[in-house]
Amino acid sequence: MAHALLKGETGDWEMVIGLEVHAQILTKSKLFSGASAAFGAAPNTQVSPIDAGFPGMLPVINELCIEKAVRTGLGLNAKINLYSVFERKNYFYADLPQGYQISQYQHPIVGEGEIEIDLPDGTTKIIGIERLHVEQDAGKSLHDQHPSKSYVDLNRSGNPLMEIVSKPHMNSAEEAAAYVTKLRAIVRYLDTCDGNMDEGSMRCDVNVSVRKPGDALGTRCEIKNVNSVRFVQQAIEYEARRQIEVIEGGGTIKQETRLFDTKNGTTRAMRSKEDAHDYRYFPDPDLLPLKLEQSFVDDIRKTLPELPDAKKKRFIALGLSNYDASVLTAEKDRAAFYEKVANNNDAKLAANWVTTELAGALNKAGKELHDSPVSAEQLGGLLKLISDNTISGKIAKDVFADMFESGKDAAAIVAEKGLKQVTDTGAIEKIVDEVLAENPDKIAEYKSGKDKLFGFFVGQVLKKSGGKANPAIVNDLLKKKL
Amino acid sequence: MSIDINTVRKVAKLARIRTTDADAEVLSGELNNILSMIEQLNEVKTDGVEPMTSVIEMNLPARADEVTDGDMPDKILSCAPEKAAGFFVVPKVVE
């Protein structure tokens, strides 16, 4: 895709975007304590003395977090560092009781990698990954409960996060959105993060700068905690425009942290403290360096599932369009559903039914795929009836609507309602003769060159048969008789 | 390396330790003494020696992913100067 350039008063501008995505590692317990990491519990009920920063407590790492971080690194085609170090990032905030966050700085567990993103125009682009490191989440502050107080819940304190840092390889809001979407799909396929942005399991910090094409990088601003793909796009579009206006108005961009206001789609500078970024990292004396064996990494590699890109390529090889393959592989559950439907059925027919008929019916009913009234096996059964000519494609749509209502199998509905397609040539011929006998004037018109009337005859025969006559046989017979 | 009074003030501020100018003056002298003592270590040749991270040769101990802790909000909140509805209550911090 060509670079999307923004028009300014002084010419075209190019955006340069990098993202830091915080993804909560899917575990039962926290990174360094045995308290539950589940979402939505009553305040401060999932807090151990470690998470509350009580004195004298020792952090002990959750082995599943290490495994899932490596697994994610492999899914990002990245280098796994067999030696990594946990460091303390020091700052004071009410929801950080330790006074520091345990994170990784100079020696992250995962180094450089890359992923492929799918753009709306059907093209793809490679986006570099800078690093992935493991760190603790902070607690949560509520500022709207009291006029002069903030309320602090430490349930989230100590939850395991992966911070995935991209290279500044994106040049439009669409690319950034496609990157977040792909990253989300990958961690969900890998089962290392649930990707639930509503619950904060994935949060994005967006770095944006602008420059004239070919110029050196401009000064960037970081927009913190943008929590949906749509907001990522909005924040980038607003921020790039703002920077261009500042520069074209003769000003300069100050490197700063900004907040995105979801209500009006704008960004504003955070009240910045001059020393806010002096974190004084140093290796956490409570934790030894993390040393991994190559065999540990190799064993995890063996358990990797087929990832979205590989699955998409395989689907395309089965004959699906790039678009259908992208839609079907965007969600792991949808891909699995499709594969069940397509089992022993025509791949394209199955794709059409999953992406149009089923998706449409679910959408209309306000349902998600996982509570579809028609199971993958049932839909596969319906398609089988189309393929072996038991019913026509047109009748199949009615049968499907009935299945969606009643939850019954296709074969049962076809039998109950006598919808089996008529393939008996004699029976169809009888109807054809009737139709022809009823329409002598139309026959005359047809014979005088009005070819389009052929469709009229087919329609009449199908209608008379209650939609059950096999269209191919109807066509053959009409051609012969006309 | 030398620590001037401004560095002392900056570090004290980052660490949230209130320091008067007189204190900072004294601390600057003390910290410089400590640093110059430590700087003697630079005389030791350490090329090719890996940094020692533990006195015993061992790997980072790990635990299984099980819920074994938490579910004690009263104890967690017992030292809080102020609390309400299960939350810690602190002076308003808004960005």
Coordinates of C-alpha atoms in Angstrom, one line a residue:
Chain A
M1 CA 0.0 0.0 0.0
A2 CA 1.4 3.4 -0.9
H3 CA 2.2 5.7 2.0
A4 CA -0.9 7.5 3.1
L5 CA 0.3 11.1 3.2
L6 CA -1.4 14.0 5.0
K7 CA -1.9 17.2 3.1
G8 CA -0.7 20.3 5.0
E9 CA -0.5 23.9 4.0
T10 CA 3.2 23.5 3.2
G11 CA 2.9 20.2 1.4
D12 CA 2.6 16.5 2.2
W13 CA 3.4 15.0 5.5
E14 CA 4.2 11.5 6.5
M15 CA 3.3 9.9 9.8
V16 CA 5.7 7.6 11.6
I17 CA 4.1 5.4 14.2
G18 CA 5.4 2.9 16.7
L19 CA 3.3 1.0 19.3
E20 CA 3.9 -0.4 22.7
V21 CA 1.3 -3.0 23.5
H22 CA 0.8 -4.3 27.0
A23 CA -0.8 -7.8 26.9
Q24 CA -1.7 -9.6 30.1
I25 CA -0.3 -13.1 30.1
L26 CA -3.1 -15.6 30.4
T27 CA -2.5 -17.3 33.8
K28 CA -4.4 -18.2 36.9
S29 CA -2.0 -16.4 39.3
K30 CA 0.2 -13.3 39.3
L31 CA 3.8 -12.9 38.0
F32 CA 5.5 -12.9 41.4
S33 CA 2.8 -13.9 43.8
G34 CA 0.2 -16.7 44.2
A35 CA -2.8 -14.3 44.2
S36 CA -5.4 -14.7 41.5
A37 CA -5.0 -12.8 38.3
A38 CA -8.7 -13.1 37.3
F39 CA -10.6 -10.0 36.2
G40 CA -13.6 -8.4 38.0
A41 CA -13.3 -9.5 41.7
A42 CA -14.3 -7.3 44.6
P43 CA -11.6 -4.7 45.4
N44 CA -8.4 -5.8 47.1
T45 CA -9.6 -9.5 47.4
Q46 CA -6.9 -10.8 45.0
V47 CA -3.9 -9.2 46.7
S48 CA -1.0 -10.9 48.5
P49 CA 1.4 -9.1 50.8
I50 CA 3.8 -9.1 47.9
D51 CA 1.4 -7.3 45.6
A52 CA 0.7 -4.7 48.3
G53 CA 4.4 -4.0 48.8
F54 CA 4.6 -5.2 52.4
P55 CA 8.1 -5.2 53.8
G56 CA 10.1 -8.4 53.8
M57 CA 8.2 -10.2 51.1
L58 CA 10.1 -12.0 48.3
P59 CA 8.9 -12.3 44.7
V60 CA 8.9 -15.8 43.2
I61 CA 8.4 -16.0 39.4
N62 CA 5.4 -17.9 37.9
E63 CA 7.0 -20.4 35.5
L64 CA 4.0 -20.3 33.1
C65 CA 4.7 -16.6 32.5
I66 CA 8.2 -17.5 31.3
E67 CA 6.8 -20.2 29.0
K68 CA 4.1 -18.0 27.6
A69 CA 6.5 -15.1 27.0
V70 CA 8.8 -17.4 25.1
R71 CA 5.8 -18.8 23.2
T72 CA 4.7 -15.3 22.2
G73 CA 8.2 -14.4 21.2
L74 CA 8.3 -17.5 18.9
G75 CA 4.9 -16.5 17.4
L76 CA 6.4 -13.1 16.6
N77 CA 9.2 -14.8 14.7
A78 CA 11.5 -13.2 17.3
K79 CA 14.9 -14.0 18.8
I80 CA 14.6 -15.6 22.3
N81 CA 17.2 -14.4 24.7
L82 CA 18.4 -17.3 26.9
Y83 CA 19.7 -14.7 29.4
S84 CA 17.4 -12.0 30.7
V85 CA 17.3 -9.8 33.8
F86 CA 14.5 -8.4 35.9
E87 CA 15.1 -4.8 37.0
R88 CA 13.4 -2.3 39.2
K89 CA 11.8 0.7 37.5
N90 CA 11.5 3.3 40.2
Y91 CA 8.6 5.8 40.5
F92 CA 6.1 6.9 43.0
Y93 CA 2.4 6.6 42.4
A94 CA -0.5 5.7 44.7
D95 CA -1.3 2.4 42.9
L96 CA 2.3 1.2 42.9
P97 CA 2.8 0.2 46.5
Q98 CA 6.3 -1.2 46.0
G99 CA 7.6 2.2 44.8
Y100 CA 9.0 0.3 41.8
Q101 CA 7.7 -1.9 39.0
I102 CA 9.6 -5.1 38.4
S103 CA 10.3 -5.0 34.7
Q104 CA 13.0 -5.9 32.2
Y105 CA 15.2 -3.2 30.7
Q106 CA 18.7 -3.9 29.3
H107 CA 18.1 -7.7 28.9
P108 CA 14.6 -8.5 27.8
I109 CA 13.5 -12.1 27.3
V110 CA 12.6 -11.6 23.6
G111 CA 14.5 -9.6 21.1
E112 CA 13.8 -8.5 17.5
G113 CA 11.1 -10.2 15.4
E114 CA 8.5 -9.3 12.8
I115 CA 4.9 -9.9 11.9
E116 CA 2.9 -9.5 8.7
I117 CA -0.2 -7.2 8.8
D118 CA -3.2 -7.3 6.4
L119 CA -4.3 -4.0 5.1
P120 CA -7.8 -3.0 4.0
D121 CA -6.8 -2.9 0.3
G122 CA -5.8 -6.6 0.4
T123 CA -2.0 -6.0 0.5
T124 CA 0.3 -7.0 3.4
K125 CA 3.2 -5.3 5.1
I126 CA 6.0 -6.5 7.4
I127 CA 6.2 -4.7 10.7
G128 CA 9.4 -5.1 12.8
I129 CA 9.2 -6.0 16.5
E130 CA 11.8 -4.3 18.7
R131 CA 11.5 -6.5 21.8
L132 CA 9.1 -8.2 24.2
H133 CA 9.7 -8.0 27.9
V134 CA 7.9 -9.3 31.0
E135 CA 6.8 -6.9 33.8
Q136 CA 4.3 -6.4 36.6
D137 CA 1.1 -4.4 36.2
A138 CA 0.2 -1.6 38.6
G139 CA -3.0 -1.4 40.7
K140 CA -6.0 0.6 39.5
S141 CA -7.0 4.1 40.7
L142 CA -10.5 5.4 40.6
H143 CA -10.7 9.2 40.5
D144 CA -14.5 9.7 40.2
Q145 CA -15.7 8.2 43.5
H146 CA -14.9 11.2 45.7
P147 CA -14.3 15.0 45.2
S148 CA -10.9 15.1 46.8
K149 CA -9.8 11.5 47.1
S150 CA -8.7 8.7 44.8
Y151 CA -9.7 5.1 45.5
V152 CA -7.1 2.4 44.9
D153 CA -7.7 -1.3 44.1
L154 CA -4.6 -3.5 44.1
N155 CA -6.2 -6.6 42.4
R156 CA -4.4 -5.8 39.2
S157 CA -1.1 -5.0 41.0
G158 CA 1.4 -7.7 40.1
N159 CA -0.5 -9.1 37.2
P160 CA 1.8 -10.5 34.5
L161 CA 2.2 -8.4 31.4
M162 CA 4.2 -8.7 28.2
E163 CA 5.1 -5.4 26.8
I164 CA 5.5 -5.8 23.0
V165 CA 7.4 -2.9 21.4
S166 CA 7.1 -2.4 17.6
K167 CA 9.6 -0.7 15.4
P168 CA 8.4 2.7 14.1
H169 CA 7.3 0.9 10.9
M170 CA 3.8 2.1 10.5
N171 CA 2.8 5.1 8.4
S172 CA -1.0 5.4 8.8
A173 CA -3.7 4.9 11.3
E174 CA -5.0 1.9 9.3
E175 CA -1.6 0.2 9.5
A176 CA -1.5 0.7 13.3
A177 CA -5.0 -0.7 13.5
A178 CA -4.1 -3.7 11.4
Y179 CA -1.0 -4.2 13.6
V180 CA -3.0 -4.3 16.8
T181 CA -5.6 -6.6 15.2
K182 CA -2.9 -9.0 14.0
L183 CA -1.0 -9.0 17.3
R184 CA -4.3 -9.7 19.1
A185 CA -5.0 -12.6 16.7
I186 CA -1.5 -14.1 17.3
V187 CA -1.7 -14.0 21.1
R188 CA -5.2 -15.5 21.0
Y189 CA -4.0 -18.3 18.7
L190 CA -1.1 -18.9 21.0
D191 CA -3.4 -18.8 24.1
T192 CA -0.9 -16.5 25.8
C193 CA -3.3 -13.5 26.2
D194 CA -7.1 -13.4 25.9
G195 CA -6.9 -10.1 23.9
N196 CA -9.9 -8.7 25.7
M197 CA -9.4 -5.0 25.3
D198 CA -12.6 -4.1 27.1
E199 CA -11.2 -5.6 30.3
G200 CA -7.8 -4.1 29.8
S201 CA -6.0 -7.4 28.9
M202 CA -4.5 -5.5 26.0
R203 CA -3.7 -1.8 26.1
C204 CA -1.7 0.3 23.7
D205 CA 0.7 3.2 24.0
V206 CA 1.0 5.0 20.7
N207 CA 4.1 6.9 19.5
V208 CA 3.4 9.4 16.7
S209 CA 5.6 11.8 14.9
V210 CA 5.4 13.5 11.5
R211 CA 7.9 14.5 8.9
K212 CA 8.2 15.7 5.3
P213 CA 8.8 12.5 3.2
G214 CA 12.5 11.8 3.1
D215 CA 13.3 14.0 6.1
A216 CA 14.8 12.7 9.4
L217 CA 12.4 11.5 12.1
G218 CA 10.4 14.2 13.8
T219 CA 10.0 14.6 17.5
R220 CA 7.4 12.1 18.8
C221 CA 4.7 12.2 21.3
E222 CA 3.5 9.2 23.3
I223 CA -0.3 8.7 23.8
K224 CA -0.9 6.5 26.8
N225 CA -3.4 3.8 27.4
V226 CA -5.5 3.7 24.2
N227 CA -7.8 0.8 24.7
S228 CA -9.5 -0.1 21.5
V229 CA -8.5 -0.5 17.8
R230 CA -10.9 2.3 16.9
F231 CA -9.4 4.6 19.5
V232 CA -5.9 3.9 18.3
Q233 CA -6.9 5.1 14.8
Q234 CA -8.7 8.2 16.2
A235 CA -5.8 9.1 18.5
I236 CA -3.3 8.8 15.6
E237 CA -5.4 10.8 13.2
Y238 CA -6.0 13.6 15.7
E239 CA -2.4 13.7 17.0
A240 CA -0.8 13.8 13.5
R241 CA -3.0 16.7 12.5
R242 CA -2.2 18.5 15.7
Q243 CA 1.5 18.1 15.2
I244 CA 1.3 19.3 11.6
E245 CA -0.7 22.4 12.6
V246 CA 1.9 23.2 15.4
I247 CA 4.8 22.9 13.0
E248 CA 3.2 24.7 10.1
G249 CA 2.2 27.5 12.6
G250 CA 5.9 28.0 13.3
G251 CA 6.0 26.0 16.5
T252 CA 8.0 22.9 17.5
I253 CA 6.8 19.6 18.9
K254 CA 7.9 18.9 22.5
Q255 CA 8.5 15.3 23.4
E256 CA 5.7 14.6 25.9
T257 CA 3.2 12.1 27.1
R258 CA -0.4 12.7 26.1
L259 CA -3.7 11.3 27.0
F260 CA -6.5 10.4 24.6
D261 CA -9.9 11.7 25.4
T262 CA -12.4 9.1 24.2
K263 CA -15.3 11.6 24.5
N264 CA -14.2 14.1 21.9
G265 CA -11.4 12.1 20.1
T266 CA -8.6 14.5 21.0
T267 CA -5.3 14.2 22.8
R268 CA -4.0 16.5 25.6
A269 CA -0.7 16.8 27.4
M270 CA -0.4 15.1 30.7
R271 CA 0.6 17.4 33.6
S272 CA 4.2 16.4 33.3
K273 CA 6.7 16.2 36.1
E274 CA 10.2 17.1 35.0
D275 CA 11.7 14.0 36.6
A276 CA 9.0 11.6 35.5
H277 CA 11.2 9.7 33.2
D278 CA 14.2 9.3 35.5
Y279 CA 13.3 5.7 36.5
R280 CA 16.8 4.8 37.9
Y281 CA 16.6 1.2 36.7
F282 CA 18.8 -1.3 38.4
P283 CA 18.8 -5.2 38.6
D284 CA 16.3 -6.4 41.2
P285 CA 18.4 -7.8 44.0
D286 CA 15.5 -10.1 45.0
L287 CA 15.6 -11.9 41.6
L288 CA 18.4 -13.8 39.9
P289 CA 18.9 -13.5 36.2
L290 CA 16.6 -15.7 34.2
K291 CA 18.6 -18.4 32.3
L292 CA 16.8 -20.6 29.8
E293 CA 18.0 -23.8 28.1
Q294 CA 17.8 -23.9 24.3
S295 CA 16.0 -27.2 24.7
F296 CA 13.2 -25.4 26.7
V297 CA 12.7 -23.0 23.8
D298 CA 12.8 -25.9 21.3
D299 CA 10.2 -27.8 23.2
I300 CA 7.8 -24.8 23.2
R301 CA 8.4 -24.3 19.5
K302 CA 7.2 -27.8 18.9
T303 CA 3.8 -27.0 20.5
L304 CA 3.1 -23.9 18.5
P305 CA -0.3 -24.0 16.7
E306 CA -0.8 -23.0 13.1
L307 CA -0.7 -19.2 13.3
P308 CA -3.1 -16.8 11.4
D309 CA -0.8 -16.1 8.4
A310 CA 0.0 -19.8 7.8
K311 CA -3.6 -20.7 8.1
K312 CA -4.6 -17.9 5.8
K313 CA -2.1 -19.1 3.1
R314 CA -3.5 -22.7 3.5
F315 CA -7.1 -21.5 3.1
I316 CA -6.1 -19.5 -0.1
A317 CA -4.5 -22.7 -1.4
L318 CA -7.9 -24.4 -0.9
G319 CA -9.4 -21.9 -3.3
L320 CA -10.6 -19.2 -1.0
S321 CA -10.3 -15.5 -1.8
N322 CA -7.7 -13.4 0.1
Y323 CA -10.6 -11.6 1.7
D324 CA -12.5 -14.7 2.8
A325 CA -9.3 -16.3 4.1
S326 CA -8.5 -13.1 6.1
V327 CA -12.0 -12.9 7.6
L328 CA -12.0 -16.6 8.5
T329 CA -8.5 -16.6 10.1
A330 CA -8.9 -13.3 12.0
E331 CA -10.3 -15.2 15.0
K332 CA -9.1 -18.6 16.1
D333 CA -12.7 -19.8 16.9
R334 CA -14.0 -18.7 13.6
A335 CA -11.2 -20.5 11.7
A336 CA -11.9 -23.7 13.7
F337 CA -15.7 -23.4 13.1
Y338 CA -15.0 -23.0 9.4
E339 CA -12.7 -26.0 9.2
K340 CA -15.4 -28.2 10.8
V341 CA -18.0 -26.9 8.3
A342 CA -15.6 -27.5 5.4
N343 CA -14.7 -31.0 6.5
N344 CA -15.6 -33.2 3.5
N345 CA -17.4 -30.2 1.9
D346 CA -16.4 -27.8 -0.8
A347 CA -14.0 -25.2 0.7
K348 CA -15.5 -22.3 -1.2
L349 CA -19.1 -23.2 -0.6
A350 CA -18.3 -23.6 3.1
A351 CA -16.6 -20.2 3.2
N352 CA -19.5 -18.5 1.6
W353 CA -22.0 -20.0 4.0
V354 CA -19.9 -19.1 7.1
T355 CA -19.0 -15.6 6.0
T356 CA -22.4 -14.6 4.6
E357 CA -25.4 -16.7 5.5
L358 CA -24.3 -17.6 9.0
A359 CA -22.5 -14.3 9.8
G360 CA -25.6 -12.4 8.6
A361 CA -28.0 -14.5 10.6
L362 CA -25.9 -14.2 13.8
N363 CA -25.5 -10.4 13.3
K364 CA -29.2 -10.0 12.8
A365 CA -29.9 -12.0 16.0
G366 CA -27.2 -10.2 17.9
K367 CA -25.4 -13.4 18.6
E368 CA -21.7 -14.4 18.6
L369 CA -20.3 -17.4 16.8
H370 CA -19.8 -19.3 20.1
D371 CA -23.6 -19.3 20.8
S372 CA -24.6 -20.0 17.3
P373 CA -27.9 -22.0 17.2
V374 CA -26.5 -23.9 14.2
S375 CA -23.4 -25.9 15.0
A376 CA -20.5 -26.3 12.6
E377 CA -21.4 -30.0 12.2
Q378 CA -25.1 -29.0 11.4
L379 CA -24.0 -26.4 8.8
G380 CA -21.7 -29.0 7.3
G381 CA -24.6 -31.4 7.1
L382 CA -26.7 -28.8 5.2
L383 CA -23.9 -28.2 2.7
K384 CA -23.6 -31.9 2.1
L385 CA -27.3 -31.9 1.1
I386 CA -26.5 -29.2 -1.4
S387 CA -23.5 -30.9 -2.8
D388 CA -25.2 -34.3 -3.4
N389 CA -28.2 -32.5 -5.0
T390 CA -30.6 -33.5 -2.3
I391 CA -31.7 -29.9 -2.1
S392 CA -31.1 -26.8 -4.2
G393 CA -29.1 -23.8 -3.0
K394 CA -32.2 -21.8 -2.9
I395 CA -34.1 -24.3 -0.7
A396 CA -31.0 -24.6 1.4
K397 CA -31.4 -20.9 2.5
D398 CA -35.0 -21.7 3.7
V399 CA -33.7 -24.8 5.5
F400 CA -31.0 -22.8 7.1
A401 CA -33.4 -20.2 8.4
D402 CA -35.4 -23.1 9.9
M403 CA -32.3 -24.6 11.5
F404 CA -31.4 -21.2 13.0
E405 CA -34.8 -21.0 14.5
S406 CA -35.3 -24.6 15.7
G407 CA -31.8 -25.9 16.1
K408 CA -32.8 -29.0 14.2
D409 CA -30.6 -30.9 11.7
A410 CA -30.9 -30.1 8.0
A411 CA -31.8 -33.6 7.0
A412 CA -34.6 -33.8 9.5
I413 CA -36.1 -30.5 8.2
V414 CA -35.8 -31.6 4.6
A415 CA -37.5 -34.9 5.4
E416 CA -40.3 -33.3 7.5
K417 CA -41.2 -30.7 5.0
G418 CA -40.7 -32.9 1.9
L419 CA -38.1 -30.5 0.4
K420 CA -36.0 -33.1 -1.3
Q421 CA -35.1 -32.0 -4.7
V422 CA -36.9 -33.7 -7.6
T423 CA -34.3 -35.2 -9.9
D424 CA -36.8 -37.6 -11.6
T425 CA -36.7 -36.5 -15.2
G426 CA -40.2 -37.8 -15.9
A427 CA -41.7 -35.8 -13.1
I428 CA -39.9 -32.6 -14.1
E429 CA -40.8 -33.1 -17.8
K430 CA -44.5 -33.2 -16.8
I431 CA -44.2 -29.8 -15.2
V432 CA -42.2 -28.5 -18.1
D433 CA -45.0 -29.6 -20.5
E434 CA -47.6 -27.9 -18.3
V435 CA -45.7 -24.6 -18.2
L436 CA -45.2 -24.7 -22.0
A437 CA -48.9 -25.5 -22.6
E438 CA -49.9 -22.5 -20.4
N439 CA -47.7 -20.0 -22.3
P440 CA -48.1 -20.4 -26.0
D441 CA -47.7 -16.6 -26.6
K442 CA -44.4 -16.6 -24.6
I443 CA -43.1 -19.5 -26.7
A444 CA -43.8 -17.5 -29.8
E445 CA -42.0 -14.5 -28.5
Y446 CA -39.0 -16.7 -27.5
K447 CA -38.9 -18.3 -30.9
S448 CA -38.9 -14.8 -32.6
G449 CA -35.6 -14.0 -30.8
K450 CA -36.5 -12.9 -27.3
D451 CA -33.8 -15.2 -25.7
K452 CA -34.2 -13.7 -22.3
L453 CA -37.5 -15.4 -21.9
F454 CA -35.7 -18.7 -21.3
G455 CA -35.2 -17.5 -17.7
F456 CA -38.9 -17.0 -17.4
F457 CA -39.6 -20.6 -18.3
V458 CA -37.0 -21.9 -15.8
G459 CA -38.6 -19.7 -13.1
Q460 CA -42.1 -20.9 -13.9
V461 CA -41.1 -24.6 -13.7
L462 CA -39.1 -24.1 -10.5
K463 CA -42.1 -22.2 -9.0
K464 CA -44.6 -24.9 -10.0
S465 CA -42.3 -27.6 -8.4
G466 CA -42.2 -25.6 -5.1
G467 CA -38.5 -24.9 -5.7
K468 CA -37.7 -28.6 -5.6
A469 CA -37.0 -29.3 -9.3
N470 CA -33.3 -29.7 -10.0
P471 CA -32.4 -26.6 -11.9
A472 CA -29.9 -28.3 -14.2
I473 CA -32.4 -30.9 -15.3
V474 CA -35.0 -28.1 -15.9
N475 CA -32.5 -26.3 -18.1
D476 CA -31.8 -29.3 -20.1
L477 CA -35.4 -30.2 -20.7
L478 CA -36.4 -26.7 -21.6
K479 CA -33.5 -26.4 -24.1
K480 CA -34.6 -29.6 -25.7
K481 CA -38.3 -28.7 -25.9
L482 CA -38.0 -25.0 -27.0
Chain B
M1 CA 33.1 11.1 39.6
S2 CA 31.8 13.8 41.9
I3 CA 28.4 14.4 43.4
D4 CA 27.6 18.1 43.6
I5 CA 24.9 19.6 45.7
N6 CA 22.4 19.7 42.8
T7 CA 22.8 16.0 42.2
V8 CA 22.1 15.4 45.9
R9 CA 18.9 17.5 45.7
K10 CA 17.8 15.7 42.5
V11 CA 18.3 12.3 44.0
A12 CA 16.6 13.3 47.2
K13 CA 13.6 14.6 45.3
L14 CA 13.3 11.4 43.2
A15 CA 13.5 9.3 46.4
R16 CA 11.0 11.6 48.2
I17 CA 13.4 12.4 51.0
R18 CA 13.1 16.0 52.2
T19 CA 16.6 17.5 52.4
T20 CA 17.5 21.0 53.6
D21 CA 20.4 22.8 51.9
A22 CA 22.6 22.3 54.9
D23 CA 21.8 18.6 54.8
A24 CA 22.6 18.4 51.1
E25 CA 25.9 20.1 51.7
V26 CA 26.9 17.4 54.3
L27 CA 25.5 14.6 52.2
S28 CA 27.4 15.7 49.1
G29 CA 30.6 15.3 51.1
E30 CA 29.7 12.0 52.6
L31 CA 28.5 10.5 49.3
N32 CA 31.7 11.6 47.6
N33 CA 33.7 9.9 50.3
I34 CA 31.8 6.7 49.7
L35 CA 32.2 6.9 46.0
S36 CA 35.9 7.5 46.1
M37 CA 36.2 4.4 48.2
I38 CA 34.2 2.4 45.8
E39 CA 36.2 3.8 42.9
Q40 CA 39.2 1.9 44.2
L41 CA 37.5 -1.2 42.8
N42 CA 38.2 0.1 39.3
E43 CA 41.8 -0.8 39.9
V44 CA 40.9 -4.5 39.8
K45 CA 41.3 -6.1 36.4
T46 CA 37.9 -7.7 35.6
D47 CA 38.2 -8.3 31.9
G48 CA 36.4 -11.6 31.0
V49 CA 34.9 -12.0 34.5
E50 CA 31.1 -12.4 34.5
P51 CA 29.2 -10.2 37.0
M52 CA 28.4 -12.2 40.1
T53 CA 24.7 -12.1 40.8
S54 CA 24.6 -14.6 43.7
V55 CA 27.0 -16.1 46.1
I56 CA 25.7 -19.6 45.3
E57 CA 25.6 -20.9 41.8
M58 CA 21.8 -21.4 41.2
N59 CA 19.0 -20.6 38.8
L60 CA 16.1 -18.3 39.4
P61 CA 13.7 -20.4 41.4
A62 CA 10.2 -20.6 39.9
R63 CA 6.7 -21.6 41.1
A64 CA 3.8 -23.4 39.4
D65 CA 0.9 -21.3 38.2
E66 CA -1.5 -21.9 41.1
V67 CA -3.6 -19.6 43.2
T68 CA -2.2 -20.0 46.7
D69 CA -2.5 -16.5 48.1
G70 CA -4.8 -13.4 48.4
D71 CA -8.4 -13.4 49.6
M72 CA -7.5 -11.4 52.7
P73 CA -8.7 -7.8 52.0
D74 CA -9.0 -7.0 55.7
K75 CA -5.4 -7.8 56.4
I76 CA -4.2 -6.0 53.2
L77 CA -6.2 -2.9 54.2
S78 CA -5.2 -3.1 57.9
C79 CA -2.4 -0.6 57.6
A80 CA -4.2 1.8 55.3
P81 CA -4.5 5.3 56.8
E82 CA -7.9 5.6 55.2
K83 CA -10.2 3.1 53.5
A84 CA -13.7 2.9 52.1
A85 CA -15.8 0.1 50.5
G86 CA -12.8 -2.2 50.3
F87 CA -10.5 0.4 48.6
F88 CA -7.4 2.2 49.8
V89 CA -8.3 5.9 50.0
V90 CA -5.6 8.4 49.1
P91 CA -5.4 12.2 48.4
K92 CA -6.7 12.8 44.8
V93 CA -4.1 12.0 42.2
V94 CA -5.3 13.0 38.7
E95 CA -3.5 13.4 35.5

